[in-house]
Structure formats: structure tokens, C-alpha cells
PDB file of C-alpha atoms in Angstrom:
ATOM      1  CA  UNK A   1     -84.871  28.305 112.998  1.00  0.00           C
ATOM      2  CA  UNK A   2     -86.446  27.234 109.776  1.00  0.00           C
ATOM      3  CA  UNK A   3     -89.545  28.061 108.330  1.00  0.00           C
ATOM      4  CA  UNK A   4     -91.408  25.026 106.713  1.00  0.00           C
ATOM      5  CA  UNK A   5     -92.199  26.290 103.229  1.00  0.00           C
ATOM      6  CA  UNK A   6     -95.883  24.491 102.716  1.00  0.00           C
ATOM      7  CA  UNK A   7     -96.845  26.941 105.934  1.00  0.00           C
ATOM      8  CA  UNK A   8     -94.984  29.799 104.587  1.00  0.00           C
ATOM      9  CA  UNK A   9     -96.874  29.419 101.296  1.00  0.00           C
ATOM     10  CA  UNK A  10    -100.251  29.228 102.869  1.00  0.00           C
ATOM     11  CA  UNK A  11     -99.925  32.363 105.823  1.00  0.00           C
ATOM     12  CA  UNK A  12    -101.540  34.541 103.601  1.00  0.00           C
ATOM     13  CA  UNK A  13    -104.193  32.716 102.539  1.00  0.00           C
ATOM     14  CA  UNK A  14    -104.977  31.474 105.800  1.00  0.00           C
ATOM     15  CA  UNK A  15    -104.875  35.508 107.370  1.00  0.00           C
ATOM     16  CA  UNK A  16    -107.247  36.747 104.301  1.00  0.00           C
ATOM     17  CA  UNK A  17    -109.807  34.276 104.763  1.00  0.00           C
ATOM     18  CA  UNK A  18    -109.478  34.885 108.549  1.00  0.00           C
ATOM     19  CA  UNK A  19    -110.286  38.880 107.702  1.00  0.00           C
ATOM     20  CA  UNK A  20    -113.068  38.430 105.230  1.00  0.00           C
ATOM     21  CA  UNK A  21    -114.452  36.070 107.862  1.00  0.00           C
ATOM     22  CA  UNK A  22    -114.021  38.478 110.827  1.00  0.00           C
ATOM     23  CA  UNK A  23    -115.088  41.621 108.201  1.00  0.00           C
ATOM     24  CA  UNK A  24    -118.189  39.590 107.726  1.00  0.00           C
ATOM     25  CA  UNK A  25    -118.844  39.447 111.066  1.00  0.00           C
ATOM     26  CA  UNK A  26    -118.399  43.153 111.838  1.00  0.00           C
ATOM     27  CA  UNK A  27    -120.626  44.280 108.797  1.00  0.00           C
ATOM     28  CA  UNK A  28    -123.622  42.531 111.052  1.00  0.00           C
ATOM     29  CA  UNK A  29    -122.494  44.357 113.989  1.00  0.00           C
ATOM     30  CA  UNK A  30    -121.062  41.207 115.817  1.00  0.00           C
ATOM     31  CA  UNK A  31    -118.310  43.303 116.849  1.00  0.00           C
ATOM     32  CA  UNK A  32    -117.080  41.183 120.031  1.00  0.00           C
ATOM     33  CA  UNK A  33    -116.877  37.459 117.702  1.00  0.00           C
ATOM     34  CA  UNK A  34    -115.304  39.664 115.081  1.00  0.00           C
ATOM     35  CA  UNK A  35    -112.556  40.655 117.580  1.00  0.00           C
ATOM     36  CA  UNK A  36    -112.630  37.270 119.355  1.00  0.00           C
ATOM     37  CA  UNK A  37    -111.995  35.637 116.086  1.00  0.00           C
ATOM     38  CA  UNK A  38    -108.844  37.751 115.231  1.00  0.00           C
ATOM     39  CA  UNK A  39    -107.289  37.781 119.261  1.00  0.00           C
ATOM     40  CA  UNK A  40    -107.801  33.613 118.733  1.00  0.00           C
ATOM     41  CA  UNK A  41    -106.339  33.260 115.686  1.00  0.00           C
ATOM     42  CA  UNK A  42    -103.903  35.413 116.057  1.00  0.00           C
ATOM     43  CA  UNK A  43    -102.817  34.889 119.615  1.00  0.00           C
ATOM     44  CA  UNK A  44    -103.591  38.342 120.982  1.00  0.00           C
ATOM     45  CA  UNK A  45    -100.418  39.357 118.912  1.00  0.00           C
ATOM     46  CA  UNK A  46    -101.100  41.174 116.230  1.00  0.00           C
ATOM     47  CA  UNK A  47     -97.937  41.681 113.548  1.00  0.00           C
ATOM     48  CA  UNK A  48    -100.085  41.926 109.816  1.00  0.00           C
ATOM     49  CA  UNK A  49    -101.195  45.662 109.152  1.00  0.00           C
ATOM     50  CA  UNK A  50    -104.710  44.770 107.368  1.00  0.00           C
ATOM     51  CA  UNK A  51    -105.589  43.139 110.600  1.00  0.00           C
ATOM     52  CA  UNK A  52    -104.924  46.004 112.469  1.00  0.00           C
ATOM     53  CA  UNK A  53    -106.626  48.173 109.656  1.00  0.00           C
ATOM     54  CA  UNK A  54    -109.857  45.719 109.982  1.00  0.00           C
ATOM     55  CA  UNK A  55    -109.829  46.616 113.625  1.00  0.00           C
ATOM     56  CA  UNK A  56    -109.363  49.767 113.879  1.00  0.00           C
ATOM     57  CA  UNK A  57    -112.468  49.997 111.677  1.00  0.00           C
ATOM     58  CA  UNK A  58    -114.258  47.927 114.214  1.00  0.00           C
ATOM     59  CA  UNK A  59    -113.202  50.404 117.029  1.00  0.00           C
ATOM     60  CA  UNK A  60    -113.992  53.182 114.988  1.00  0.00           C
ATOM     61  CA  UNK A  61    -117.454  51.815 113.996  1.00  0.00           C
ATOM     62  CA  UNK A  62    -117.891  51.096 118.683  1.00  0.00           C
ATOM     63  CA  UNK A  63    -116.935  54.839 118.890  1.00  0.00           C
ATOM     64  CA  UNK A  64    -113.707  54.192 120.223  1.00  0.00           C
ATOM     65  CA  UNK A  65    -111.775  56.857 118.550  1.00  0.00           C
ATOM     66  CA  UNK A  66    -108.223  56.623 120.484  1.00  0.00           C
ATOM     67  CA  UNK A  67    -108.068  52.837 120.282  1.00  0.00           C
ATOM     68  CA  UNK A  68    -108.920  52.959 116.506  1.00  0.00           C
ATOM     69  CA  UNK A  69    -106.034  55.870 115.979  1.00  0.00           C
ATOM     70  CA  UNK A  70    -103.482  54.290 117.849  1.00  0.00           C
ATOM     71  CA  UNK A  71    -104.340  50.808 115.437  1.00  0.00           C
ATOM     72  CA  UNK A  72    -104.335  52.958 112.493  1.00  0.00           C
ATOM     73  CA  UNK A  73    -101.219  54.584 113.607  1.00  0.00           C
ATOM     74  CA  UNK A  74     -99.522  51.507 114.106  1.00  0.00           C
ATOM     75  CA  UNK A  75    -100.690  50.324 110.736  1.00  0.00           C
ATOM     76  CA  UNK A  76     -99.499  52.734 108.913  1.00  0.00           C
ATOM     77  CA  UNK A  77     -95.952  52.458 110.349  1.00  0.00           C
ATOM     78  CA  UNK A  78     -96.038  48.906 108.962  1.00  0.00           C
ATOM     79  CA  UNK A  79     -97.013  50.176 105.704  1.00  0.00           C
ATOM     80  CA  UNK A  80     -96.216  53.779 104.806  1.00  0.00           C
ATOM     81  CA  UNK A  81     -98.506  55.202 102.225  1.00  0.00           C
ATOM     82  CA  UNK A  82    -101.094  53.271 102.269  1.00  0.00           C
ATOM     83  CA  UNK A  83    -104.197  55.644 101.685  1.00  0.00           C
ATOM     84  CA  UNK A  84    -106.751  53.889 103.979  1.00  0.00           C
ATOM     85  CA  UNK A  85    -105.020  53.987 107.073  1.00  0.00           C
ATOM     86  CA  UNK A  86    -104.304  57.486 106.697  1.00  0.00           C
ATOM     87  CA  UNK A  87    -107.861  58.460 105.549  1.00  0.00           C
ATOM     88  CA  UNK A  88    -108.881  57.015 108.831  1.00  0.00           C
ATOM     89  CA  UNK A  89    -106.520  58.617 110.768  1.00  0.00           C
ATOM     90  CA  UNK A  90    -107.349  61.553 109.043  1.00  0.00           C
ATOM     91  CA  UNK A  91    -111.599  61.211 109.429  1.00  0.00           C
ATOM     92  CA  UNK A  92    -110.935  61.189 113.570  1.00  0.00           C
ATOM     93  CA  UNK A  93    -108.814  64.034 113.256  1.00  0.00           C
ATOM     94  CA  UNK A  94    -111.543  66.111 111.461  1.00  0.00           C
ATOM     95  CA  UNK A  95    -114.217  64.208 114.113  1.00  0.00           C
ATOM     96  CA  UNK A  96    -112.131  65.058 117.042  1.00  0.00           C
ATOM     97  CA  UNK A  97    -111.916  69.226 115.700  1.00  0.00           C
ATOM     98  CA  UNK A  98    -115.579  69.367 114.604  1.00  0.00           C
ATOM     99  CA  UNK A  99    -117.245  67.743 118.173  1.00  0.00           C
ATOM    100  CA  UNK A 100    -114.448  70.549 119.922  1.00  0.00           C
ATOM    101  CA  UNK A 101    -115.592  72.893 118.152  1.00  0.00           C
ATOM    102  CA  UNK A 102    -119.983  72.772 119.700  1.00  0.00           C
ATOM    103  CA  UNK A 103    -119.329  73.827 122.960  1.00  0.00           C
ATOM    104  CA  UNK A 104    -123.047  73.089 123.805  1.00  0.00           C
ATOM    105  CA  UNK A 105    -122.245  69.514 122.724  1.00  0.00           C
ATOM    106  CA  UNK A 106    -119.188  69.610 124.910  1.00  0.00           C
ATOM    107  CA  UNK A 107    -119.500  66.139 127.336  1.00  0.00           C
ATOM    108  CA  UNK A 108    -117.060  65.699 130.083  1.00  0.00           C
ATOM    109  CA  UNK A 109    -115.711  62.946 127.894  1.00  0.00           C
ATOM    110  CA  UNK A 110    -113.631  63.598 125.026  1.00  0.00           C
ATOM    111  CA  UNK A 111    -114.627  60.277 123.497  1.00  0.00           C
ATOM    112  CA  UNK A 112    -118.595  60.922 123.559  1.00  0.00           C
ATOM    113  CA  UNK A 113    -117.119  64.258 122.163  1.00  0.00           C
ATOM    114  CA  UNK A 114    -116.168  62.660 118.841  1.00  0.00           C
ATOM    115  CA  UNK A 115    -119.433  59.888 119.045  1.00  0.00           C
ATOM    116  CA  UNK A 116    -121.649  62.675 119.018  1.00  0.00           C
ATOM    117  CA  UNK A 117    -119.869  63.746 115.841  1.00  0.00           C
ATOM    118  CA  UNK A 118    -120.784  60.558 114.393  1.00  0.00           C
ATOM    119  CA  UNK A 119    -124.362  60.374 115.591  1.00  0.00           C
ATOM    120  CA  UNK A 120    -125.176  64.004 113.922  1.00  0.00           C
ATOM    121  CA  UNK A 121    -123.780  61.986 110.086  1.00  0.00           C
ATOM    122  CA  UNK A 122    -126.490  59.771 111.261  1.00  0.00           C
ATOM    123  CA  UNK A 123    -123.310  56.816 110.685  1.00  0.00           C
ATOM    124  CA  UNK A 124    -124.999  55.142 113.947  1.00  0.00           C
ATOM    125  CA  UNK A 125    -128.371  53.399 114.962  1.00  0.00           C
ATOM    126  CA  UNK A 126    -126.630  51.043 117.883  1.00  0.00           C
ATOM    127  CA  UNK A 127    -123.559  51.580 119.656  1.00  0.00           C
ATOM    128  CA  UNK A 128    -122.214  48.401 121.105  1.00  0.00           C
ATOM    129  CA  UNK A 129    -119.180  48.991 124.328  1.00  0.00           C
ATOM    130  CA  UNK A 130    -116.947  46.011 123.783  1.00  0.00           C
ATOM    131  CA  UNK A 131    -116.988  43.398 126.390  1.00  0.00           C
ATOM    132  CA  UNK A 132    -113.898  43.497 129.005  1.00  0.00           C
ATOM    133  CA  UNK A 133    -112.721  40.606 130.524  1.00  0.00           C
ATOM    134  CA  UNK A 134    -115.356  38.853 133.446  1.00  0.00           C
ATOM    135  CA  UNK A 135    -113.378  37.628 136.028  1.00  0.00           C
ATOM    136  CA  UNK A 136    -115.018  34.437 138.177  1.00  0.00           C
ATOM    137  CA  UNK A 137    -114.800  35.672 141.619  1.00  0.00           C
ATOM    138  CA  UNK A 138    -116.438  36.964 144.419  1.00  0.00           C
ATOM    139  CA  UNK A 139    -117.677  40.106 144.448  1.00  0.00           C
ATOM    140  CA  UNK A 140    -118.824  41.811 148.006  1.00  0.00           C
ATOM    141  CA  UNK A 141    -120.065  44.733 148.783  1.00  0.00           C
ATOM    142  CA  UNK A 142    -122.621  47.254 150.608  1.00  0.00           C
ATOM    143  CA  UNK A 143    -125.817  47.680 148.384  1.00  0.00           C
ATOM    144  CA  UNK A 144    -128.853  49.454 149.238  1.00  0.00           C
ATOM    145  CA  UNK A 145    -128.248  49.937 152.999  1.00  0.00           C
ATOM    146  CA  UNK A 146    -127.649  45.683 153.309  1.00  0.00           C
ATOM    147  CA  UNK A 147    -124.484  43.613 152.978  1.00  0.00           C
ATOM    148  CA  UNK A 148    -123.795  41.747 149.876  1.00  0.00           C
ATOM    149  CA  UNK A 149    -121.198  39.011 151.044  1.00  0.00           C
ATOM    150  CA  UNK A 150    -120.038  36.565 148.269  1.00  0.00           C
ATOM    151  CA  UNK A 151    -122.757  37.712 145.718  1.00  0.00           C
ATOM    152  CA  UNK A 152    -124.429  34.475 143.334  1.00  0.00           C
ATOM    153  CA  UNK A 153    -122.937  33.662 140.070  1.00  0.00           C
ATOM    154  CA  UNK A 154    -126.333  32.457 138.854  1.00  0.00           C
ATOM    155  CA  UNK A 155    -128.713  34.481 136.322  1.00  0.00           C
ATOM    156  CA  UNK A 156    -131.219  33.848 139.296  1.00  0.00           C
ATOM    157  CA  UNK A 157    -128.982  35.172 142.474  1.00  0.00           C
ATOM    158  CA  UNK A 158    -127.479  37.840 140.911  1.00  0.00           C
ATOM    159  CA  UNK A 159    -130.452  39.681 140.445  1.00  0.00           C
ATOM    160  CA  UNK A 160    -132.639  38.852 143.705  1.00  0.00           C
ATOM    161  CA  UNK A 161    -129.119  40.103 145.373  1.00  0.00           C
ATOM    162  CA  UNK A 162    -129.784  43.543 143.764  1.00  0.00           C
ATOM    163  CA  UNK A 163    -131.534  46.335 146.137  1.00  0.00           C
ATOM    164  CA  UNK A 164    -132.694  49.594 144.230  1.00  0.00           C
ATOM    165  CA  UNK A 165    -133.498  52.965 145.707  1.00  0.00           C
ATOM    166  CA  UNK A 166    -132.989  55.185 143.096  1.00  0.00           C
ATOM    167  CA  UNK A 167    -133.663  58.498 143.651  1.00  0.00           C
ATOM    168  CA  UNK A 168    -136.257  60.488 141.207  1.00  0.00           C
ATOM    169  CA  UNK A 169    -136.375  56.698 139.084  1.00  0.00           C
ATOM    170  CA  UNK A 170    -138.885  54.318 139.117  1.00  0.00           C
ATOM    171  CA  UNK A 171    -138.007  50.562 139.213  1.00  0.00           C
ATOM    172  CA  UNK A 172    -140.296  47.521 137.089  1.00  0.00           C
ATOM    173  CA  UNK A 173    -138.789  44.298 137.631  1.00  0.00           C
ATOM    174  CA  UNK A 174    -139.335  41.941 135.251  1.00  0.00           C
ATOM    175  CA  UNK A 175    -138.060  38.122 134.194  1.00  0.00           C
ATOM    176  CA  UNK A 176    -135.300  39.345 132.360  1.00  0.00           C
ATOM    177  CA  UNK A 177    -133.956  41.509 134.774  1.00  0.00           C
ATOM    178  CA  UNK A 178    -135.082  45.229 136.245  1.00  0.00           C
ATOM    179  CA  UNK A 179    -135.838  48.533 133.917  1.00  0.00           C
ATOM    180  CA  UNK A 180    -135.242  51.728 135.549  1.00  0.00           C
ATOM    181  CA  UNK A 181    -137.291  55.003 134.017  1.00  0.00           C
ATOM    182  CA  UNK A 182    -137.102  58.468 135.715  1.00  0.00           C
ATOM    183  CA  UNK A 183    -140.169  60.329 136.980  1.00  0.00           C
ATOM    184  CA  UNK A 184    -138.583  63.538 135.220  1.00  0.00           C
ATOM    185  CA  UNK A 185    -137.282  64.086 131.890  1.00  0.00           C
ATOM    186  CA  UNK A 186    -133.359  63.787 132.355  1.00  0.00           C
ATOM    187  CA  UNK A 187    -131.686  66.259 129.903  1.00  0.00           C
ATOM    188  CA  UNK A 188    -132.647  69.953 130.157  1.00  0.00           C
ATOM    189  CA  UNK A 189    -131.679  70.436 126.350  1.00  0.00           C
ATOM    190  CA  UNK A 190    -130.037  67.925 124.013  1.00  0.00           C
ATOM    191  CA  UNK A 191    -127.459  65.949 125.438  1.00  0.00           C
ATOM    192  CA  UNK A 192    -127.013  68.324 128.716  1.00  0.00           C
ATOM    193  CA  UNK A 193    -127.875  66.248 132.016  1.00  0.00           C
ATOM    194  CA  UNK A 194    -129.241  68.264 134.950  1.00  0.00           C
ATOM    195  CA  UNK A 195    -127.772  68.385 138.004  1.00  0.00           C
ATOM    196  CA  UNK A 196    -130.142  65.981 139.847  1.00  0.00           C
ATOM    197  CA  UNK A 197    -130.011  64.057 137.025  1.00  0.00           C
ATOM    198  CA  UNK A 198    -126.344  63.136 137.624  1.00  0.00           C
ATOM    199  CA  UNK A 199    -127.204  62.658 141.110  1.00  0.00           C
ATOM    200  CA  UNK A 200    -129.257  60.095 139.831  1.00  0.00           C
ATOM    201  CA  UNK A 201    -127.326  58.226 137.647  1.00  0.00           C
ATOM    202  CA  UNK A 202    -124.548  58.362 140.294  1.00  0.00           C
ATOM    203  CA  UNK A 203    -126.752  56.771 142.387  1.00  0.00           C
ATOM    204  CA  UNK A 204    -127.359  53.765 140.652  1.00  0.00           C
ATOM    205  CA  UNK A 205    -124.051  53.645 139.204  1.00  0.00           C
ATOM    206  CA  UNK A 206    -122.550  53.101 142.938  1.00  0.00           C
ATOM    207  CA  UNK A 207    -125.288  50.563 143.764  1.00  0.00           C
ATOM    208  CA  UNK A 208    -124.805  48.368 140.850  1.00  0.00           C
ATOM    209  CA  UNK A 209    -120.829  48.778 140.700  1.00  0.00           C
ATOM    210  CA  UNK A 210    -120.183  45.758 143.202  1.00  0.00           C
ATOM    211  CA  UNK A 211    -122.318  43.780 140.501  1.00  0.00           C
ATOM    212  CA  UNK A 212    -120.442  44.535 137.659  1.00  0.00           C
ATOM    213  CA  UNK A 213    -119.083  41.392 136.940  1.00  0.00           C
ATOM    214  CA  UNK A 214    -122.284  39.794 137.279  1.00  0.00           C
ATOM    215  CA  UNK A 215    -124.475  41.956 135.197  1.00  0.00           C
ATOM    216  CA  UNK A 216    -125.410  43.877 131.537  1.00  0.00           C
ATOM    217  CA  UNK A 217    -126.248  47.302 131.524  1.00  0.00           C
ATOM    218  CA  UNK A 218    -128.362  48.329 128.631  1.00  0.00           C
ATOM    219  CA  UNK A 219    -129.202  52.130 128.335  1.00  0.00           C
ATOM    220  CA  UNK A 220    -132.115  53.215 126.020  1.00  0.00           C
ATOM    221  CA  UNK A 221    -132.754  56.502 124.543  1.00  0.00           C
ATOM    222  CA  UNK A 222    -135.721  58.511 124.203  1.00  0.00           C
ATOM    223  CA  UNK A 223    -136.802  61.612 122.932  1.00  0.00           C
ATOM    224  CA  UNK A 224    -140.415  63.808 122.533  1.00  0.00           C
ATOM    225  CA  UNK A 225    -142.233  63.636 119.314  1.00  0.00           C
ATOM    226  CA  UNK A 226    -141.106  66.704 118.460  1.00  0.00           C
ATOM    227  CA  UNK A 227    -139.287  66.259 115.224  1.00  0.00           C
ATOM    228  CA  UNK A 228    -135.800  68.159 115.027  1.00  0.00           C
ATOM    229  CA  UNK A 229    -135.348  71.380 113.037  1.00  0.00           C
ATOM    230  CA  UNK A 230    -133.635  71.198 109.666  1.00  0.00           C
ATOM    231  CA  UNK A 231    -130.170  72.254 110.268  1.00  0.00           C
ATOM    232  CA  UNK A 232    -130.201  71.099 113.867  1.00  0.00           C
ATOM    233  CA  UNK A 233    -126.772  69.158 115.125  1.00  0.00           C
ATOM    234  CA  UNK A 234    -128.662  66.116 115.413  1.00  0.00           C
ATOM    235  CA  UNK A 235    -130.059  64.777 112.060  1.00  0.00           C
ATOM    236  CA  UNK A 236    -133.016  62.787 113.802  1.00  0.00           C
ATOM    237  CA  UNK A 237    -134.560  61.958 116.991  1.00  0.00           C
ATOM    238  CA  UNK A 238    -132.971  58.553 116.788  1.00  0.00           C
ATOM    239  CA  UNK A 239    -129.488  59.989 116.388  1.00  0.00           C
ATOM    240  CA  UNK A 240    -130.582  62.438 119.453  1.00  0.00           C
ATOM    241  CA  UNK A 241    -131.735  59.412 121.501  1.00  0.00           C
ATOM    242  CA  UNK A 242    -128.830  57.861 121.422  1.00  0.00           C
ATOM    243  CA  UNK A 243    -126.734  60.365 122.224  1.00  0.00           C
ATOM    244  CA  UNK A 244    -128.682  60.509 125.040  1.00  0.00           C
ATOM    245  CA  UNK A 245    -128.297  56.859 125.689  1.00  0.00           C
ATOM    246  CA  UNK A 246    -123.764  57.052 125.146  1.00  0.00           C
ATOM    247  CA  UNK A 247    -124.741  60.453 128.082  1.00  0.00           C
ATOM    248  CA  UNK A 248    -125.636  58.592 130.456  1.00  0.00           C
ATOM    249  CA  UNK A 249    -123.339  55.673 129.865  1.00  0.00           C
ATOM    250  CA  UNK A 250    -120.335  57.905 130.368  1.00  0.00           C
ATOM    251  CA  UNK A 251    -122.280  59.880 132.971  1.00  0.00           C
ATOM    252  CA  UNK A 252    -122.370  56.253 134.922  1.00  0.00           C
ATOM    253  CA  UNK A 253    -118.813  55.235 134.391  1.00  0.00           C
ATOM    254  CA  UNK A 254    -117.604  58.386 135.736  1.00  0.00           C
ATOM    255  CA  UNK A 255    -119.358  58.308 139.182  1.00  0.00           C
ATOM    256  CA  UNK A 256    -118.115  54.467 139.561  1.00  0.00           C
ATOM    257  CA  UNK A 257    -116.172  51.658 138.420  1.00  0.00           C
ATOM    258  CA  UNK A 258    -117.709  50.211 135.442  1.00  0.00           C
ATOM    259  CA  UNK A 259    -115.983  48.417 132.899  1.00  0.00           C
ATOM    260  CA  UNK A 260    -117.493  48.989 129.075  1.00  0.00           C
ATOM    261  CA  UNK A 261    -117.783  46.086 128.284  1.00  0.00           C
ATOM    262  CA  UNK A 262    -120.673  45.483 130.239  1.00  0.00           C
ATOM    263  CA  UNK A 263    -123.122  48.435 128.460  1.00  0.00           C
ATOM    264  CA  UNK A 264    -125.170  48.735 125.401  1.00  0.00           C
ATOM    265  CA  UNK A 265    -125.937  51.413 124.158  1.00  0.00           C
ATOM    266  CA  UNK A 266    -129.209  51.870 121.559  1.00  0.00           C
ATOM    267  CA  UNK A 267    -131.949  54.161 120.579  1.00  0.00           C
ATOM    268  CA  UNK A 268    -135.322  54.439 119.951  1.00  0.00           C
ATOM    269  CA  UNK A 269    -135.960  58.052 119.050  1.00  0.00           C
ATOM    270  CA  UNK A 270    -139.805  59.098 119.545  1.00  0.00           C
ATOM    271  CA  UNK A 271    -140.431  56.020 119.542  1.00  0.00           C
ATOM    272  CA  UNK A 272    -141.776  53.529 122.430  1.00  0.00           C
ATOM    273  CA  UNK A 273    -141.059  56.438 124.932  1.00  0.00           C
ATOM    274  CA  UNK A 274    -141.848  56.068 128.946  1.00  0.00           C
ATOM    275  CA  UNK A 275    -144.449  58.556 128.415  1.00  0.00           C
ATOM    276  CA  UNK A 276    -146.982  59.848 126.029  1.00  0.00           C
ATOM    277  CA  UNK A 277    -145.984  62.527 123.999  1.00  0.00           C
ATOM    278  CA  UNK A 278    -150.251  64.044 124.666  1.00  0.00           C
ATOM    279  CA  UNK A 279    -148.833  67.196 126.859  1.00  0.00           C
ATOM    280  CA  UNK A 280    -146.196  68.773 127.158  1.00  0.00           C
ATOM    281  CA  UNK A 281    -145.177  68.142 130.492  1.00  0.00           C
ATOM    282  CA  UNK A 282    -145.066  64.482 129.279  1.00  0.00           C
ATOM    283  CA  UNK A 283    -143.271  64.844 126.259  1.00  0.00           C
ATOM    284  CA  UNK A 284    -140.544  66.967 128.711  1.00  0.00           C
ATOM    285  CA  UNK A 285    -140.392  63.574 130.524  1.00  0.00           C
ATOM    286  CA  UNK A 286    -139.274  61.737 127.222  1.00  0.00           C
ATOM    287  CA  UNK A 287    -136.122  63.727 127.270  1.00  0.00           C
ATOM    288  CA  UNK A 288    -134.639  60.859 129.028  1.00  0.00           C
ATOM    289  CA  UNK A 289    -133.598  57.245 129.185  1.00  0.00           C
ATOM    290  CA  UNK A 290    -135.142  53.774 129.539  1.00  0.00           C
ATOM    291  CA  UNK A 291    -132.225  51.874 132.119  1.00  0.00           C
ATOM    292  CA  UNK A 292    -132.250  47.798 131.868  1.00  0.00           C
ATOM    293  CA  UNK A 293    -130.385  45.861 134.103  1.00  0.00           C
ATOM    294  CA  UNK A 294    -129.991  42.020 133.490  1.00  0.00           C
ATOM    295  CA  UNK A 295    -127.395  38.828 134.321  1.00  0.00           C
ATOM    296  CA  UNK A 296    -124.491  38.234 131.808  1.00  0.00           C
ATOM    297  CA  UNK A 297    -124.987  35.850 129.494  1.00  0.00           C
ATOM    298  CA  UNK A 298    -128.661  36.467 128.989  1.00  0.00           C
ATOM    299  CA  UNK A 299    -130.979  39.629 126.665  1.00  0.00           C
ATOM    300  CA  UNK A 300    -133.007  42.089 128.237  1.00  0.00           C
ATOM    301  CA  UNK A 301    -136.607  42.161 126.691  1.00  0.00           C
ATOM    302  CA  UNK A 302    -136.998  45.272 124.566  1.00  0.00           C
ATOM    303  CA  UNK A 303    -139.415  47.280 123.424  1.00  0.00           C
TER     304      UNK A 303
END
């Protein structure tokens, strides 16, 4: 099959323009838009190492280290000896080694371990988990003691269908959805969840599982007002609070079949806490998160 010489000559220019546009979106934090642009233009079949490299960088920025490693490995096979691809692979290797060396901070998944190391270095202020395909289908399941048969697709309908009664949880209904705070601090120290916190989070995850095709979940990490000591694992309370949000998301996903694409993690540090920081008890209660449940396609109200 012959190839049009003009098309062949334009292909590199088109590809470079595509990569430039996608890179611009990624720099602004619009990772999903950047990925969608690349997928639309390549038909979902990426065959050029420079596109693989950009996708790997996006995945690494999102904390998806295994996917980033696969993409850089594939790019390296296409273009052996490229120093940028090798540098990306070395960074991931270093992150893993550093993460596993900190026993006190190991969590249930290696992905979180890698993300925690990135947070400790102050690399992230927010992690957006990439969206997965949303199927237009009816979901049925037992929720809050009653059956939600045929969950409505509309935003109002799905929120009205959800019944939340979480041990230790305080549920506040807002126009944009539900806000869930907790009566006690979820973390005993740093990012280590208490036993009862794991049970509460698991109960919430199971309640939300039947609605996973219709909702978005934003987890906001908090910290008390005590400054992080010099030389501590986390650079500041902002990094610590974001790590707590990630830990809660992973705990929810380990308890129920919830896709990563419905989650957004962010951290507020010592700012906008659920409780005042006047007393020691209130500071302990602020070692926690706020979980916001909203309908897909709507934006939760953030403090």
C-alpha cells in the first residue's frame, strides 16, 4: 500500500503539534484532557516513543508508577539509549527503593508507597486519579438496608438514592452532594489508619459500590496545627494531609470494587480543618479526612 508523500511529510509536524498541545494541558494539571487528546488523535494505539514518553510523564505525575514504568520501557525498546526514558525508569526505581525502606510508612499497596515518597519530596500538591470508562447501565444493589433498584442516571436521582449510615461518620447533605467527616481522628500517627477507622471506611466503600458508575469521590486530607519537625519524613502538613487522602482512597478501593477514575485526592494541611485546633483532643480529631460524594459531571463544593 503506497503512502501519500505529503501526508508522510506532514506526519511529524502533526505529531509534534499534538504532543505540544497535550503537554500544555498536562502542565496545567488537565491530565485527563491530555490523555483524551492523545487517544483521539492516535486512535488509542500509541506507536511513537515521544508520545509514550509524554504519557509516562503524565502517569508518573499522577502517582501511577507501574503504568509509567511500562510506557517508558516500551519507549526505550523503540528508541534504545534515549537518556530521558532511562532517567524516568531510574527515578521510579529509586522511588520504590526509598519507599520500601521506610517500614513505618508502608501501606497495603505498593502504589501508595511510591506516592508517599513523592509526597515527602514535596512534588505533589494534588493527585487526580485518571478516569475510567463510564458505562451507561442500570445498577442494582442493597444500600443502607433498602434496595436501590435501577439507580437514576440524573444527578439529583443518584444522590437521593444513597443512604449513608457510617460508624463514627457525620454526614452533611449539601446541594452538591454529601460531606462526610468523622467524630474521631482516623490516623494514629502519620498515615497509619486506626483499626476502627478501617472498618468505617470499608463500610462507606461498600455502601457506595452500587453507585460507582454515577458518583465522584473527593477525599480531602487534614492535619493538626502542630508543625512538622525538621528532618521528618513529610516536608510539611500539606504533604502529610495529601498522603492521608491517598491512604483513605486505597483503603476504600481495597474494601470494595471502586474504580480509580472516580477519585480525586487533595490535602489542605492545617487549613480548613473539621475541628478547631484549640485543644489537644481537637488536634487529634483533625488527623483525618473529609470525604465528598457528588454526582459524576458535577463539581463538589470545596472549602
